[in-house]
Amino acid sequence: MNNENYKNDIKKQLIDELSDTLNLDDREILNVIDDKIEYIERNEAPLKLKEKISLRKSVYDSLKNYDILTELLDDKNVNEIMINSYDEIFIDRNGKYQRWDKKFESKEQLENIIQQIVGKINRIVNVSNPIVDARLLDGSRVHIVLPPIAIKGATVTIRKFPERITMKKLIEYGSINIETAKFLEKLVKSGYNIFISGGTGSGKTTFLNALSEFIPKDERVITIEDSAELNISHVNNLVSLETRDKNVEGEGEINMQMLIRAALRMNPDRIVVGEVRGKEALDMLQAMNTGHDGSLSTGHANSCFDMLSRLETMVLMAENLPLLAIRQQISSSIDILVHLAKLKDKRRVVYEISELLELDNEKYKTNKLYEFDGTNLVKCGTLKNQRKLD
């Protein structure tokens, strides 16, 4: 019997004999696994110490962690895990895609892992609700699509949550220079409303986290996210809110729009919204424009101007307002636009920083402050609205 068969055999015996392994503590689980390995070893063939240690870990991971995925989640060089089906797994290791040489034992095993992931954060994914966004307990993003939507089988994409990247580290990585970082620090502390845009994988959440370092620690801050990823540790008076999906009866949903409205009743000094994707954009803009200076948020777009256009569309999802009224709301709410980009060499950089001014003939008018010239971020303008500066 090979190592994999040992693992499967022990796991089956554990499941048969233990009514609820998840309620046992780690020591109890490991003791039972050790007993089973010893029993099977006496009745089969002896194992080398290295094999026993590997078998012990793999069985434990199957029961208490995420089975074969635990190895990838522990590997700091793996940035993203892409499960196309139970027997087809790709990974992004140091910016390069490659097919992993391991697979799940069956479709059922992958589905069990999926239910384990969503169950830990009170999310539901099933035939009626086959697409869900979730997260692991370390903050890693998880996107799940079930059959029949996913034709090849259950599909899972995990974007791992890196260790907290500070503004100092972003400077070291070349994502931003010291001059620009100090400028942004001054804007955050002075209460400018800043909106961060960027494409997929450009580092919007990472940058928002780094920018949040500059929020004065004596303020009351409310964070609102679809899946909690922000890590603001220096602010004492902090409330973190996270959306909730519908239950099996189709009730109990708490969306971003509801959370932003709730946050306004919590007496915040500033609100940090993880990412706006829909009609909650209107509530976010209204919050920025009603005394909550210094609010921060992010959105998906290909440029600063593209972000303004997308915000218009998102506001229209909420209310059928005249375009001029929407533009006036946007221009009076957002002070600074920061656009991020992922370069061909995989570097993530601050690509543009622009000041949003008052409308000019009903059109947006911006003042470009910094721009990436292909090598460095260079200053190309001076802040015109300095009324908020300390």
Short mmCIF file of C-alpha atoms in Angstrom, two decimals:
data_model
loop_
_atom_site.label_atom_id
_atom_site.label_comp_id
_atom_site.label_asym_id
_atom_site.label_seq_id
_atom_site.Cartn_x
_atom_site.Cartn_y
_atom_site.Cartn_z
CA MET A 1 0.00 0.00 0.00
CA ASN A 2 1.53 3.33 -1.07
CA ASN A 3 1.57 6.52 0.94
CA GLU A 4 -1.50 7.97 -0.78
CA ASN A 5 -3.48 4.81 -0.09
CA TYR A 6 -2.42 4.93 3.56
CA LYS A 7 -3.69 8.48 3.75
CA ASN A 8 -7.04 7.62 2.16
CA ASP A 9 -7.48 4.56 4.35
CA ILE A 10 -6.73 6.42 7.58
CA LYS A 11 -8.98 9.30 6.59
CA LYS A 12 -11.90 6.95 5.86
CA GLN A 13 -11.41 5.20 9.20
CA LEU A 14 -11.33 8.54 11.02
CA ILE A 15 -14.51 9.73 9.33
CA ASP A 16 -16.23 6.45 10.16
CA GLU A 17 -15.19 6.46 13.80
CA LEU A 18 -15.42 10.14 14.67
CA SER A 19 -18.84 11.74 14.47
CA ASP A 20 -17.48 15.29 14.25
CA THR A 21 -13.75 15.65 13.75
CA LEU A 22 -13.99 19.43 13.42
CA ASN A 23 -15.03 19.74 17.08
CA LEU A 24 -11.89 17.99 18.30
CA ASP A 25 -8.86 20.08 19.10
CA ASP A 26 -5.63 19.70 17.17
CA ARG A 27 -3.94 17.49 19.76
CA GLU A 28 -6.85 15.04 19.84
CA ILE A 29 -6.94 14.78 16.05
CA LEU A 30 -3.18 14.19 15.86
CA ASN A 31 -3.33 11.54 18.60
CA VAL A 32 -6.03 9.64 16.71
CA ILE A 33 -4.06 9.90 13.45
CA ASP A 34 -0.92 8.61 15.21
CA ASP A 35 -2.87 5.66 16.61
CA LYS A 36 -4.23 4.80 13.17
CA ILE A 37 -0.82 5.05 11.52
CA GLU A 38 0.63 2.76 14.20
CA TYR A 39 -2.21 0.25 13.81
CA ILE A 40 -2.01 0.15 10.00
CA GLU A 41 1.78 -0.02 10.14
CA ARG A 42 1.64 -3.08 12.39
CA ASN A 43 -0.77 -4.84 10.07
CA GLU A 44 0.76 -3.73 6.76
CA ALA A 45 4.35 -2.65 6.22
CA PRO A 46 6.54 -0.39 8.35
CA LEU A 47 7.09 3.20 7.22
CA LYS A 48 10.18 5.32 7.31
CA LEU A 49 10.10 8.24 9.74
CA LYS A 50 9.98 10.78 6.90
CA GLU A 51 7.03 8.94 5.33
CA LYS A 52 5.16 8.83 8.64
CA ILE A 53 5.65 12.57 9.19
CA SER A 54 4.42 13.33 5.66
CA LEU A 55 1.44 10.98 6.06
CA ARG A 56 0.51 12.49 9.43
CA LYS A 57 0.51 16.01 7.96
CA SER A 58 -1.45 15.06 4.84
CA VAL A 59 -4.18 13.32 6.84
CA TYR A 60 -4.40 16.24 9.26
CA ASP A 61 -4.67 18.68 6.36
CA SER A 62 -7.47 16.59 4.87
CA LEU A 63 -9.46 16.81 8.09
CA LYS A 64 -8.67 20.20 9.56
CA ASN A 65 -7.22 22.37 6.79
CA TYR A 66 -7.76 22.43 3.04
CA ASP A 67 -6.34 19.04 2.06
CA ILE A 68 -3.79 19.24 -0.77
CA LEU A 69 -4.34 23.01 -1.05
CA THR A 70 -2.64 23.50 2.32
CA GLU A 71 0.75 22.92 0.70
CA LEU A 72 0.10 25.69 -1.83
CA LEU A 73 -1.35 28.06 0.76
CA ASP A 74 1.79 27.63 2.86
CA ASP A 75 4.08 28.28 -0.12
CA LYS A 76 4.96 31.99 -0.09
CA ASN A 77 6.07 31.83 -3.72
CA VAL A 78 2.56 30.88 -4.88
CA ASN A 79 0.46 33.98 -5.51
CA GLU A 80 -2.67 32.44 -7.01
CA ILE A 81 -4.29 28.99 -7.13
CA MET A 82 -6.58 28.18 -10.07
CA ILE A 83 -8.65 24.99 -9.80
CA ASN A 84 -10.31 24.34 -13.17
CA SER A 85 -11.69 20.95 -12.03
CA TYR A 86 -10.84 18.40 -9.36
CA ASP A 87 -8.02 16.95 -11.49
CA GLU A 88 -6.71 20.15 -13.09
CA ILE A 89 -4.94 22.70 -10.90
CA PHE A 90 -2.79 25.60 -12.09
CA ILE A 91 -0.75 27.96 -9.94
CA ASP A 92 0.89 31.36 -10.34
CA ARG A 93 4.34 30.93 -8.87
CA ASN A 94 6.42 34.11 -8.85
CA GLY A 95 4.40 35.54 -11.73
CA LYS A 96 4.52 32.44 -13.95
CA TYR A 97 1.62 30.05 -14.61
CA GLN A 98 2.28 26.33 -14.33
CA ARG A 99 0.20 23.18 -13.93
CA TRP A 100 0.50 21.54 -10.52
CA ASP A 101 1.36 17.88 -10.43
CA LYS A 102 -1.22 17.04 -7.75
CA LYS A 103 -5.00 16.73 -7.87
CA PHE A 104 -8.01 15.99 -5.69
CA GLU A 105 -9.08 12.38 -5.31
CA SER A 106 -12.57 13.07 -6.65
CA LYS A 107 -15.15 15.73 -7.47
CA GLU A 108 -16.73 15.07 -4.09
CA GLN A 109 -13.48 15.83 -2.26
CA LEU A 110 -13.18 19.23 -3.99
CA GLU A 111 -16.84 19.99 -3.26
CA ASN A 112 -16.27 19.17 0.42
CA ILE A 113 -13.37 21.62 0.54
CA ILE A 114 -15.54 24.28 -1.10
CA GLN A 115 -18.27 23.83 1.51
CA GLN A 116 -15.64 23.97 4.23
CA ILE A 117 -14.36 27.29 2.88
CA VAL A 118 -17.74 28.99 2.57
CA GLY A 119 -19.06 27.50 5.81
CA LYS A 120 -16.35 29.15 7.88
CA ILE A 121 -17.54 32.62 6.87
CA ASN A 122 -21.27 31.86 6.75
CA ARG A 123 -21.57 31.94 2.96
CA ILE A 124 -23.67 29.57 0.85
CA VAL A 125 -22.88 28.07 -2.53
CA ASN A 126 -25.14 25.50 -4.19
CA VAL A 127 -27.06 24.80 -7.38
CA SER A 128 -29.41 27.71 -6.69
CA ASN A 129 -26.51 30.02 -5.87
CA PRO A 130 -23.62 28.62 -7.95
CA ILE A 131 -21.32 31.68 -7.91
CA VAL A 132 -19.93 33.13 -4.70
CA ASP A 133 -17.06 35.30 -3.50
CA ALA A 134 -15.54 34.20 -0.21
CA ARG A 135 -12.28 34.41 1.68
CA LEU A 136 -10.04 32.23 3.76
CA LEU A 137 -9.41 33.05 7.39
CA ASP A 138 -6.07 34.66 6.44
CA GLY A 139 -7.91 37.06 4.13
CA SER A 140 -7.09 35.33 0.81
CA ARG A 141 -9.77 35.96 -1.83
CA VAL A 142 -11.76 32.98 -3.08
CA HIS A 143 -14.06 32.92 -6.12
CA ILE A 144 -16.16 29.78 -6.62
CA VAL A 145 -18.28 28.66 -9.58
CA LEU A 146 -20.20 25.36 -9.43
CA PRO A 147 -21.61 23.15 -12.20
CA PRO A 148 -23.59 23.38 -14.39
CA ILE A 149 -22.30 26.96 -14.79
CA ALA A 150 -18.74 25.61 -14.70
CA ILE A 151 -18.88 22.92 -17.38
CA LYS A 152 -15.70 21.02 -16.44
CA GLY A 153 -16.61 20.87 -12.75
CA ALA A 154 -16.36 23.04 -9.67
CA THR A 155 -13.97 25.94 -10.31
CA VAL A 156 -12.10 27.74 -7.54
CA THR A 157 -9.74 30.71 -7.85
CA ILE A 158 -7.76 31.71 -4.77
CA ARG A 159 -5.76 34.91 -4.74
CA LYS A 160 -3.56 34.60 -1.72
CA PHE A 161 -3.46 37.35 0.86
CA PRO A 162 0.13 38.53 1.10
CA GLU A 163 1.73 39.66 4.31
CA ARG A 164 0.83 43.25 5.03
CA ILE A 165 2.63 45.51 2.57
CA THR A 166 3.35 48.91 4.04
CA MET A 167 3.99 52.13 2.17
CA LYS A 168 7.67 51.70 3.07
CA LYS A 169 7.71 48.34 1.27
CA LEU A 170 5.92 49.81 -1.75
CA ILE A 171 8.71 52.40 -1.96
CA GLU A 172 11.31 49.61 -1.77
CA TYR A 173 9.51 47.68 -4.53
CA GLY A 174 9.54 50.76 -6.76
CA SER A 175 5.75 51.04 -6.82
CA ILE A 176 5.92 54.61 -5.59
CA ASN A 177 8.68 57.07 -4.68
CA ILE A 178 9.29 58.78 -1.36
CA GLU A 179 8.20 62.22 -2.58
CA THR A 180 4.82 60.96 -3.79
CA ALA A 181 4.25 58.84 -0.68
CA LYS A 182 4.82 61.90 1.54
CA PHE A 183 2.44 63.91 -0.64
CA LEU A 184 -0.28 61.26 -0.27
CA GLU A 185 0.36 61.07 3.47
CA LYS A 186 -0.28 64.80 3.73
CA LEU A 187 -3.51 64.46 1.73
CA VAL A 188 -4.83 61.59 3.86
CA LYS A 189 -4.06 63.35 7.14
CA SER A 190 -5.67 66.55 5.82
CA GLY A 191 -8.92 64.77 4.97
CA TYR A 192 -8.91 64.65 1.16
CA ASN A 193 -11.34 62.12 -0.29
CA ILE A 194 -9.21 59.73 -2.34
CA PHE A 195 -10.43 57.19 -4.89
CA ILE A 196 -8.05 54.45 -6.08
CA SER A 197 -8.60 52.85 -9.49
CA GLY A 198 -6.84 50.10 -11.39
CA GLY A 199 -7.26 46.96 -13.43
CA THR A 200 -7.48 43.39 -12.17
CA GLY A 201 -4.41 42.48 -10.12
CA SER A 202 -3.04 46.02 -10.06
CA GLY A 203 -2.86 46.03 -6.25
CA LYS A 204 -5.81 48.28 -5.34
CA THR A 205 -6.53 46.64 -1.98
CA THR A 206 -2.84 46.44 -1.11
CA PHE A 207 -2.41 50.14 -1.86
CA LEU A 208 -5.58 51.04 0.08
CA ASN A 209 -4.17 49.16 3.06
CA ALA A 210 -0.88 51.02 2.79
CA LEU A 211 -2.61 54.38 2.38
CA SER A 212 -4.72 53.67 5.47
CA GLU A 213 -1.54 53.80 7.57
CA PHE A 214 -1.74 57.59 7.32
CA ILE A 215 -5.19 57.86 8.93
CA PRO A 216 -4.75 59.58 12.32
CA LYS A 217 -5.07 56.97 15.06
CA ASP A 218 -7.43 59.10 17.18
CA GLU A 219 -10.21 59.10 14.55
CA ARG A 220 -13.29 56.87 14.39
CA VAL A 221 -13.09 54.81 11.20
CA ILE A 222 -15.68 52.48 9.62
CA THR A 223 -14.47 49.98 7.00
CA ILE A 224 -16.95 48.37 4.61
CA GLU A 225 -16.04 45.41 2.41
CA ASP A 226 -17.57 42.63 0.41
CA SER A 227 -14.97 40.26 1.85
CA ALA A 228 -12.90 41.58 4.75
CA GLU A 229 -9.32 42.16 3.60
CA LEU A 230 -8.30 45.50 5.06
CA ASN A 231 -5.93 45.40 8.00
CA ILE A 232 -5.99 48.72 9.82
CA SER A 233 -4.33 48.00 13.14
CA HIS A 234 -3.19 51.40 14.40
CA VAL A 235 -6.68 52.97 14.73
CA ASN A 236 -8.25 52.23 18.10
CA ASN A 237 -11.80 53.36 17.33
CA LEU A 238 -12.38 51.06 14.36
CA VAL A 239 -15.51 49.24 13.18
CA SER A 240 -15.19 46.67 10.38
CA LEU A 241 -18.30 45.67 8.43
CA GLU A 242 -18.67 42.85 5.89
CA THR A 243 -21.53 41.98 3.53
CA ARG A 244 -23.62 38.83 3.93
CA ASP A 245 -25.24 36.66 1.27
CA LYS A 246 -28.82 35.43 1.27
CA ASN A 247 -29.57 32.31 3.31
CA VAL A 248 -31.10 29.13 1.89
CA GLU A 249 -34.55 30.74 2.12
CA GLY A 250 -33.35 33.66 0.01
CA GLU A 251 -33.43 36.07 2.95
CA GLY A 252 -31.02 37.92 5.19
CA GLU A 253 -28.82 39.57 2.56
CA ILE A 254 -26.75 42.53 3.76
CA ASN A 255 -25.19 44.36 0.81
CA MET A 256 -22.65 47.17 0.50
CA GLN A 257 -25.35 49.79 0.03
CA MET A 258 -27.00 48.82 3.32
CA LEU A 259 -23.69 48.84 5.16
CA ILE A 260 -22.73 52.31 3.92
CA ARG A 261 -26.10 53.64 5.07
CA ALA A 262 -25.65 51.94 8.44
CA ALA A 263 -22.14 53.37 8.78
CA LEU A 264 -23.48 56.92 8.46
CA ARG A 265 -25.41 56.34 11.71
CA MET A 266 -22.27 55.22 13.56
CA ASN A 267 -20.75 58.71 13.82
CA PRO A 268 -17.63 57.99 11.71
CA ASP A 269 -14.91 60.54 11.08
CA ARG A 270 -14.15 58.78 7.82
CA ILE A 271 -15.37 55.74 5.89
CA VAL A 272 -13.16 53.29 4.00
CA VAL A 273 -15.00 51.28 1.33
CA GLY A 274 -13.05 48.28 0.02
CA GLU A 275 -14.33 48.36 -3.56
CA VAL A 276 -17.44 49.77 -5.19
CA ARG A 277 -18.95 47.69 -7.98
CA GLY A 278 -22.58 48.76 -8.22
CA LYS A 279 -25.31 51.01 -6.92
CA GLU A 280 -23.57 51.47 -3.56
CA ALA A 281 -21.43 54.05 -5.40
CA LEU A 282 -24.17 56.66 -4.91
CA ASP A 283 -24.25 56.14 -1.15
CA MET A 284 -20.45 56.28 -1.00
CA LEU A 285 -20.38 59.59 -2.89
CA GLN A 286 -23.07 61.03 -0.66
CA ALA A 287 -21.08 59.97 2.41
CA MET A 288 -17.97 61.68 1.03
CA ASN A 289 -20.00 64.82 0.37
CA THR A 290 -21.73 65.07 3.75
CA GLY A 291 -18.95 65.76 6.22
CA HIS A 292 -16.94 62.54 6.12
CA ASP A 293 -13.76 64.05 4.77
CA GLY A 294 -10.82 61.74 4.26
CA SER A 295 -12.88 58.80 3.03
CA LEU A 296 -11.14 56.22 0.84
CA SER A 297 -12.36 53.70 -1.71
CA THR A 298 -11.35 51.72 -4.78
CA GLY A 299 -12.85 50.71 -8.11
CA HIS A 300 -12.01 48.75 -11.22
CA ALA A 301 -11.04 50.86 -14.24
CA ASN A 302 -8.35 51.33 -16.89
CA SER A 303 -7.62 55.01 -16.21
CA CYS A 304 -8.70 57.92 -14.04
CA PHE A 305 -11.17 59.15 -16.66
CA ASP A 306 -12.47 55.62 -17.18
CA MET A 307 -13.13 55.42 -13.43
CA LEU A 308 -15.24 58.57 -13.57
CA SER A 309 -17.29 57.08 -16.40
CA ARG A 310 -17.74 53.82 -14.51
CA LEU A 311 -18.86 55.70 -11.41
CA GLU A 312 -21.54 57.40 -13.49
CA THR A 313 -22.81 54.00 -14.63
CA MET A 314 -22.82 52.67 -11.08
CA VAL A 315 -24.78 55.66 -9.79
CA LEU A 316 -27.34 55.14 -12.56
CA MET A 317 -27.84 51.60 -11.25
CA ALA A 318 -29.16 53.16 -8.05
CA GLU A 319 -31.10 56.20 -9.31
CA ASN A 320 -32.20 57.50 -12.70
CA LEU A 321 -30.59 60.90 -12.24
CA PRO A 322 -29.62 63.49 -14.87
CA LEU A 323 -26.04 63.03 -16.03
CA LEU A 324 -25.13 66.57 -15.00
CA ALA A 325 -26.38 65.94 -11.45
CA ILE A 326 -24.27 62.77 -11.26
CA ARG A 327 -21.16 64.55 -12.50
CA GLN A 328 -21.67 67.36 -10.01
CA GLN A 329 -21.98 64.79 -7.22
CA ILE A 330 -18.81 63.01 -8.29
CA SER A 331 -16.73 66.17 -8.78
CA SER A 332 -17.79 67.58 -5.40
CA SER A 333 -17.21 64.29 -3.55
CA ILE A 334 -13.85 63.03 -4.81
CA ASP A 335 -10.77 65.20 -4.40
CA ILE A 336 -7.98 62.93 -5.64
CA LEU A 337 -7.83 60.05 -8.13
CA VAL A 338 -4.97 57.55 -7.86
CA HIS A 339 -4.60 55.07 -10.72
CA LEU A 340 -2.54 51.89 -10.40
CA ALA A 341 -1.22 49.66 -13.16
CA LYS A 342 0.40 46.27 -13.54
CA LEU A 343 3.30 46.50 -15.98
CA LYS A 344 4.45 43.86 -18.44
CA ASP A 345 7.33 42.97 -16.12
CA LYS A 346 4.70 42.18 -13.41
CA ARG A 347 5.54 45.28 -11.35
CA ARG A 348 2.60 47.11 -9.82
CA VAL A 349 3.06 50.88 -9.83
CA VAL A 350 1.23 54.11 -9.13
CA TYR A 351 0.59 55.20 -12.71
CA GLU A 352 -1.17 58.53 -12.25
CA ILE A 353 -2.38 60.88 -9.53
CA SER A 354 -4.87 63.55 -10.58
CA GLU A 355 -6.86 66.19 -8.77
CA LEU A 356 -10.55 66.32 -9.65
CA LEU A 357 -11.67 69.96 -10.05
CA GLU A 358 -15.06 71.60 -10.54
CA LEU A 359 -16.91 70.82 -13.77
CA ASP A 360 -16.02 72.87 -16.80
CA ASN A 361 -18.93 73.22 -19.28
CA GLU A 362 -20.54 70.15 -17.67
CA LYS A 363 -17.41 68.09 -18.30
CA TYR A 364 -14.87 66.73 -15.85
CA LYS A 365 -11.73 68.78 -15.38
CA THR A 366 -8.66 67.22 -13.83
CA ASN A 367 -5.28 68.48 -12.78
CA LYS A 368 -2.60 65.82 -13.30
CA LEU A 369 -0.17 65.89 -10.38
CA TYR A 370 2.04 62.83 -10.96
CA GLU A 371 2.50 60.52 -13.93
CA PHE A 372 4.51 57.37 -14.59
CA ASP A 373 6.88 58.01 -17.48
CA GLY A 374 7.75 54.37 -18.14
CA THR A 375 10.49 54.29 -15.55
CA ASN A 376 9.62 56.59 -12.66
CA LEU A 377 6.73 58.52 -11.19
CA VAL A 378 7.34 62.18 -11.98
CA LYS A 379 5.65 65.33 -10.77
CA CYS A 380 3.82 67.25 -13.49
CA GLY A 381 1.49 69.61 -11.62
CA THR A 382 0.71 71.43 -8.37
CA LEU A 383 -2.32 70.88 -6.15
CA LYS A 384 -4.85 73.65 -6.83
CA ASN A 385 -7.37 72.93 -4.07
CA GLN A 386 -5.33 73.49 -0.94
CA ARG A 387 -8.19 74.52 1.32
CA LYS A 388 -8.08 71.24 3.26
CA LEU A 389 -4.33 71.16 3.83
CA ASP A 390 -3.31 71.37 7.48
#
